[in-house]
mmCIF file of C-alpha atoms in Angstrom:
data_model
loop_
_atom_site.group_PDB
_atom_site.id
_atom_site.type_symbol
_atom_site.label_atom_id
_atom_site.label_comp_id
_atom_site.label_asym_id
_atom_site.label_seq_id
_atom_site.Cartn_x
_atom_site.Cartn_y
_atom_site.Cartn_z
ATOM 1 C CA LEU A 1 5.504 15.834 -32.521
ATOM 2 C CA TYR A 2 9.499 13.383 -33.177
ATOM 3 C CA LEU A 3 9.010 12.821 -28.944
ATOM 4 C CA SER A 4 5.317 11.129 -29.073
ATOM 5 C CA ARG A 5 6.421 8.740 -31.272
ATOM 6 C CA ALA A 6 9.735 7.532 -30.918
ATOM 7 C CA LYS A 7 7.752 6.868 -27.935
ATOM 8 C CA LEU A 8 5.405 4.879 -29.007
ATOM 9 C CA LYS A 9 7.772 3.534 -31.518
ATOM 10 C CA ALA A 10 9.994 2.244 -27.960
ATOM 11 C CA THR A 11 6.908 1.048 -26.770
ATOM 12 C CA SER A 12 5.833 -1.067 -29.674
ATOM 13 C CA ARG A 13 9.339 -2.521 -29.829
ATOM 14 C CA THR A 14 9.803 -3.081 -26.278
ATOM 15 C CA SER A 15 5.962 -4.530 -25.687
ATOM 16 C CA ALA A 16 6.409 -7.086 -28.702
ATOM 17 C CA LEU A 17 9.696 -8.135 -27.654
ATOM 18 C CA LEU A 18 8.381 -8.581 -23.192
ATOM 19 C CA SER A 19 5.019 -9.798 -24.232
ATOM 20 C CA GLY A 20 6.822 -12.124 -27.060
ATOM 21 C CA PHE A 21 8.987 -13.676 -24.161
ATOM 22 C CA ALA A 22 6.748 -13.828 -21.120
ATOM 23 C CA MET A 23 3.508 -15.840 -23.850
ATOM 24 C CA VAL A 24 7.223 -18.457 -25.067
ATOM 25 C CA ALA A 25 8.272 -18.866 -20.271
ATOM 26 C CA MET A 26 4.380 -19.797 -20.127
ATOM 27 C CA VAL A 27 4.244 -22.354 -22.929
ATOM 28 C CA GLU A 28 7.533 -23.837 -22.146
ATOM 29 C CA VAL A 29 7.350 -23.862 -18.360
ATOM 30 C CA GLN A 30 7.805 -27.747 -17.721
ATOM 31 C CA LEU A 31 6.452 -28.456 -14.147
ATOM 32 C CA GLU A 32 7.787 -31.199 -12.896
ATOM 33 C CA ARG A 33 4.727 -33.978 -12.068
ATOM 34 C CA ASP A 34 6.092 -35.412 -9.576
ATOM 35 C CA HIS A 35 7.367 -32.255 -7.472
ATOM 36 C CA LYS A 36 4.794 -30.529 -4.797
ATOM 37 C CA TYR A 37 5.409 -27.351 -6.232
ATOM 38 C CA PRO A 38 3.781 -24.701 -3.581
ATOM 39 C CA PRO A 39 0.879 -23.623 -4.627
ATOM 40 C CA GLY A 40 1.174 -20.392 -4.194
ATOM 41 C CA LEU A 41 4.159 -20.069 -6.438
ATOM 42 C CA LEU A 42 2.054 -21.134 -8.811
ATOM 43 C CA ILE A 43 -0.619 -18.676 -9.171
ATOM 44 C CA ALA A 44 2.018 -15.673 -8.654
ATOM 45 C CA PHE A 45 4.081 -16.838 -12.324
ATOM 46 C CA SER A 46 0.675 -17.471 -13.619
ATOM 47 C CA ALA A 47 -0.784 -14.305 -12.621
ATOM 48 C CA CYS A 48 3.117 -11.899 -12.896
ATOM 49 C CA THR A 49 2.968 -13.841 -16.658
ATOM 50 C CA THR A 50 -0.621 -12.646 -17.771
ATOM 51 C CA ILE A 51 -0.759 -9.358 -16.270
ATOM 52 C CA LEU A 52 2.810 -8.775 -18.093
ATOM 53 C CA VAL A 53 0.964 -10.001 -21.367
ATOM 54 C CA ALA A 54 -1.996 -7.712 -20.657
ATOM 55 C CA VAL A 55 0.072 -4.733 -19.691
ATOM 56 C CA HIS A 56 2.693 -4.892 -23.290
ATOM 57 C CA LEU A 57 -0.274 -6.080 -25.185
ATOM 58 C CA PHE A 58 -2.618 -2.662 -23.930
ATOM 59 C CA ALA A 59 0.589 -0.766 -24.463
ATOM 60 C CA LEU A 60 0.975 -2.547 -27.774
ATOM 61 C CA MET A 61 -2.744 -1.510 -28.170
ATOM 62 C CA ILE A 62 -2.624 2.593 -28.159
ATOM 63 C CA SER A 63 1.043 2.733 -29.927
ATOM 64 C CA THR A 64 -0.327 0.046 -32.821
ATOM 65 C CA CYS A 65 -3.327 2.879 -32.814
ATOM 66 C CA ILE A 66 -2.112 6.317 -32.379
ATOM 67 C CA LEU A 67 1.644 5.899 -34.609
ATOM 68 C CA PRO A 68 0.315 5.216 -38.508
ATOM 69 C CA ASN A 69 -2.007 8.795 -37.503
ATOM 70 C CA LEU A 70 2.008 10.180 -36.020
ATOM 71 C CA GLU A 71 4.004 8.401 -38.856
ATOM 72 C CA ALA A 72 0.940 9.833 -41.355
ATOM 73 C CA VAL A 73 1.522 13.482 -40.214
ATOM 74 C CA SER A 74 5.079 13.285 -38.730
ATOM 75 C CA ASN A 75 5.637 12.672 -43.433
ATOM 76 C CA VAL A 76 4.438 15.557 -44.035
ATOM 77 C CA HIS A 77 7.015 18.183 -44.617
ATOM 78 C CA ASN A 78 4.684 20.951 -44.014
ATOM 79 C CA LEU A 79 3.960 23.040 -40.709
ATOM 80 C CA ASN A 80 0.582 23.213 -40.299
ATOM 81 C CA SER A 81 0.818 19.328 -40.614
ATOM 82 C CA VAL A 82 1.534 19.212 -37.154
ATOM 83 C CA ASN A 83 -1.462 21.358 -36.535
ATOM 84 C CA GLU A 84 -3.502 18.984 -37.748
ATOM 85 C CA SER A 85 -1.789 15.601 -35.304
ATOM 86 C CA PRO A 86 -3.514 13.606 -32.582
ATOM 87 C CA HIS A 87 -0.401 13.744 -30.796
ATOM 88 C CA GLU A 88 -1.570 16.257 -27.858
ATOM 89 C CA ARG A 89 -5.024 15.733 -27.941
ATOM 90 C CA MET A 90 -3.085 12.398 -27.919
ATOM 91 C CA HIS A 91 -0.362 12.477 -24.897
ATOM 92 C CA ARG A 92 -2.637 11.360 -22.087
ATOM 93 C CA HIS A 93 -2.703 8.087 -23.985
ATOM 94 C CA ILE A 94 1.263 8.450 -25.817
ATOM 95 C CA GLU A 95 2.129 8.226 -21.274
ATOM 96 C CA LEU A 96 -0.079 6.234 -20.710
ATOM 97 C CA ALA A 97 1.036 3.545 -23.326
ATOM 98 C CA TRP A 98 4.805 4.881 -22.505
ATOM 99 C CA ALA A 99 4.577 4.079 -18.395
ATOM 100 C CA PHE A 100 2.660 0.346 -18.987
ATOM 101 C CA SER A 101 5.972 -0.934 -21.878
ATOM 102 C CA THR A 102 8.962 0.987 -19.489
ATOM 103 C CA VAL A 103 7.887 0.671 -16.159
ATOM 104 C CA ILE A 104 5.168 -1.570 -15.314
ATOM 105 C CA GLY A 105 5.714 -4.435 -17.808
ATOM 106 C CA THR A 106 9.679 -3.792 -16.832
ATOM 107 C CA LEU A 107 9.022 -4.528 -13.434
ATOM 108 C CA LEU A 108 7.080 -7.241 -13.404
ATOM 109 C CA PHE A 109 9.182 -8.424 -16.270
ATOM 110 C CA LEU A 110 11.607 -8.743 -13.879
ATOM 111 C CA THR A 111 9.164 -10.759 -11.122
ATOM 112 C CA GLU A 112 9.022 -13.205 -13.533
ATOM 113 C CA VAL A 113 12.446 -14.035 -14.028
ATOM 114 C CA VAL A 114 12.638 -14.160 -10.505
ATOM 115 C CA LEU A 115 9.380 -16.033 -10.779
ATOM 116 C CA LEU A 116 10.903 -18.439 -13.726
ATOM 117 C CA CYS A 117 13.645 -19.328 -11.897
ATOM 118 C CA TRP A 118 12.049 -20.583 -8.400
ATOM 119 C CA VAL A 119 9.566 -22.823 -10.844
ATOM 120 C CA LYS A 120 12.576 -24.132 -12.800
ATOM 121 C CA PHE A 121 14.553 -24.513 -10.476
ATOM 122 C CA LEU A 122 12.865 -25.620 -7.037
ATOM 123 C CA PRO A 123 12.881 -29.453 -8.691
ATOM 124 C CA LEU A 124 16.159 -30.104 -7.708
ATOM 125 C CA GLU A 125 15.830 -31.563 -5.405
ATOM 126 C CA SER A 126 18.267 -34.250 -4.686
ATOM 127 C CA ASN A 127 15.972 -36.868 -3.254
ATOM 128 C CA THR A 128 18.247 -40.124 -2.661
ATOM 129 C CA GLU A 129 20.373 -37.690 0.144
ATOM 130 C CA GLU A 130 19.157 -37.802 3.452
ATOM 131 C CA ASN A 131 18.105 -34.646 4.624
ATOM 132 C CA ASN A 132 20.788 -32.868 6.640
ATOM 133 C CA GLY A 133 19.634 -29.435 7.383
ATOM 134 C CA THR A 134 20.964 -28.065 3.902
ATOM 135 C CA ILE A 135 19.084 -26.606 0.848
ATOM 136 C CA SER A 136 18.822 -27.731 -3.117
ATOM 137 C CA SER A 137 21.037 -26.672 -5.146
ATOM 138 C CA GLY A 138 18.112 -26.103 -7.230
ATOM 139 C CA LYS A 139 16.585 -23.649 -3.933
ATOM 140 C CA ALA A 140 20.020 -22.120 -3.806
ATOM 141 C CA ALA A 141 19.728 -21.065 -7.815
ATOM 142 C CA ALA A 142 16.635 -19.448 -7.057
ATOM 143 C CA ILE A 143 17.355 -17.608 -3.700
ATOM 144 C CA ALA A 144 20.495 -16.397 -6.484
ATOM 145 C CA SER A 145 19.136 -15.113 -8.130
ATOM 146 C CA THR A 146 15.613 -13.416 -6.595
ATOM 147 C CA CYS A 147 19.204 -12.401 -4.535
ATOM 148 C CA ILE A 148 20.970 -10.900 -7.636
ATOM 149 C CA MET A 149 17.228 -8.568 -8.606
ATOM 150 C CA VAL A 150 16.138 -7.847 -5.812
ATOM 151 C CA PRO A 151 18.852 -4.825 -5.674
ATOM 152 C CA PHE A 152 17.615 -4.447 -9.656
ATOM 153 C CA ALA A 153 14.882 -4.447 -8.946
ATOM 154 C CA LEU A 154 15.288 -1.246 -6.527
ATOM 155 C CA VAL A 155 17.838 -0.035 -8.581
ATOM 156 C CA PHE A 156 15.323 0.241 -11.478
ATOM 157 C CA ILE A 157 12.597 1.830 -9.431
ATOM 158 C CA VAL A 158 15.446 4.857 -8.117
ATOM 159 C CA PHE A 159 16.415 6.172 -11.889
ATOM 160 C CA ALA A 160 13.655 5.520 -12.927
ATOM 161 C CA VAL A 161 11.355 8.459 -10.588
ATOM 162 C CA HIS A 162 14.912 10.239 -10.279
ATOM 163 C CA PHE A 163 15.164 10.099 -14.889
ATOM 164 C CA TYR A 164 11.152 11.430 -14.015
ATOM 165 C CA ARG A 165 12.030 13.717 -11.573
ATOM 166 C CA THR A 166 14.576 15.642 -14.117
ATOM 167 C CA LEU A 167 11.884 14.939 -17.188
ATOM 168 C CA VAL A 168 8.996 16.835 -15.563
ATOM 169 C CA SER A 169 12.135 20.476 -13.678
ATOM 170 C CA HIS A 170 13.279 20.770 -17.647
ATOM 171 C CA LYS A 171 9.976 21.022 -18.660
ATOM 172 C CA THR A 172 9.257 22.985 -15.914
ATOM 173 C CA ASP A 173 11.563 24.886 -16.342
ATOM 174 C CA ARG A 174 10.970 24.971 -20.302
ATOM 175 C CA GLN A 175 7.841 26.058 -20.111
ATOM 176 C CA ILE A 176 8.687 29.046 -17.154
ATOM 177 C CA ARG A 177 11.576 30.258 -19.662
ATOM 178 C CA GLU A 178 8.065 30.512 -22.455
ATOM 179 C CA LEU A 179 6.171 32.600 -19.565
ATOM 180 C CA ASP A 180 8.888 34.310 -19.344
ATOM 181 C CA GLN A 181 9.537 35.581 -22.826
ATOM 182 C CA VAL A 182 5.414 36.203 -23.071
ATOM 183 C CA ILE A 183 5.576 38.630 -20.207
ATOM 184 C CA ARG A 184 8.950 40.266 -21.997
ATOM 185 C CA LEU A 185 6.683 40.826 -25.199
ATOM 186 C CA GLN A 186 3.595 42.086 -23.524
ATOM 187 C CA GLU A 187 5.347 44.334 -21.318
ATOM 188 C CA GLN A 188 6.676 45.312 -24.229
ATOM 189 C CA LEU A 189 3.657 45.896 -26.130
ATOM 190 C CA ASP A 190 2.429 48.188 -23.985
ATOM 191 C CA ASN A 191 5.988 50.182 -23.554
ATOM 192 C CA ARG A 192 5.238 51.178 -26.743
ATOM 193 C CA SER A 193 1.450 51.286 -27.305
ATOM 194 C CA GLU A 194 1.779 52.906 -24.046
ATOM 195 C CA ASN A 195 4.642 55.838 -26.167
ATOM 196 C CA ASP A 196 2.208 55.630 -29.980
ATOM 197 C CA GLY A 197 -0.140 57.606 -27.530
ATOM 198 C CA LEU A 198 1.867 60.124 -25.857
ATOM 199 C CA LYS A 199 2.954 61.682 -30.134
#
């Protein structure tokens, strides 16, 4: 219950922050009228921003719908109230919101930053200088941001996979221990009933 509540709170905060940033980036970006942008860049920027906002708003909607129910149940200090909580029934929705906000949403946000750098810095080409085979400072800045962000995204993906596998391993070990306890209890009850039958 408390883990689900914490996940939904984190999802809510993260999604609101990142989708808000993406909307501001989309609105505030000022395209140079006299620069001919590659159509693929503008389409990628627009699509990435739209998907980013949609993913985070979906995660935010899930957390907004489920979190009040969990808050209400967790504030009642009664063990029976935990059974009334929808956190087990809505477990898949909570995990979906968590994955959308922290994994997919964060990867989209990293992509958004790279695309924003390309849209912002690409027009900074020197029109007065002749093309002497070197790249412009704007293009160099965009390439630099891409070179920084790609390894960071790879590290993020490796960490996410490692974290998920560790979490699954921990849950599996815990379930195995609980199952072993149930088996031992069953054996004790069987031994006790056999001893009572012999008397």
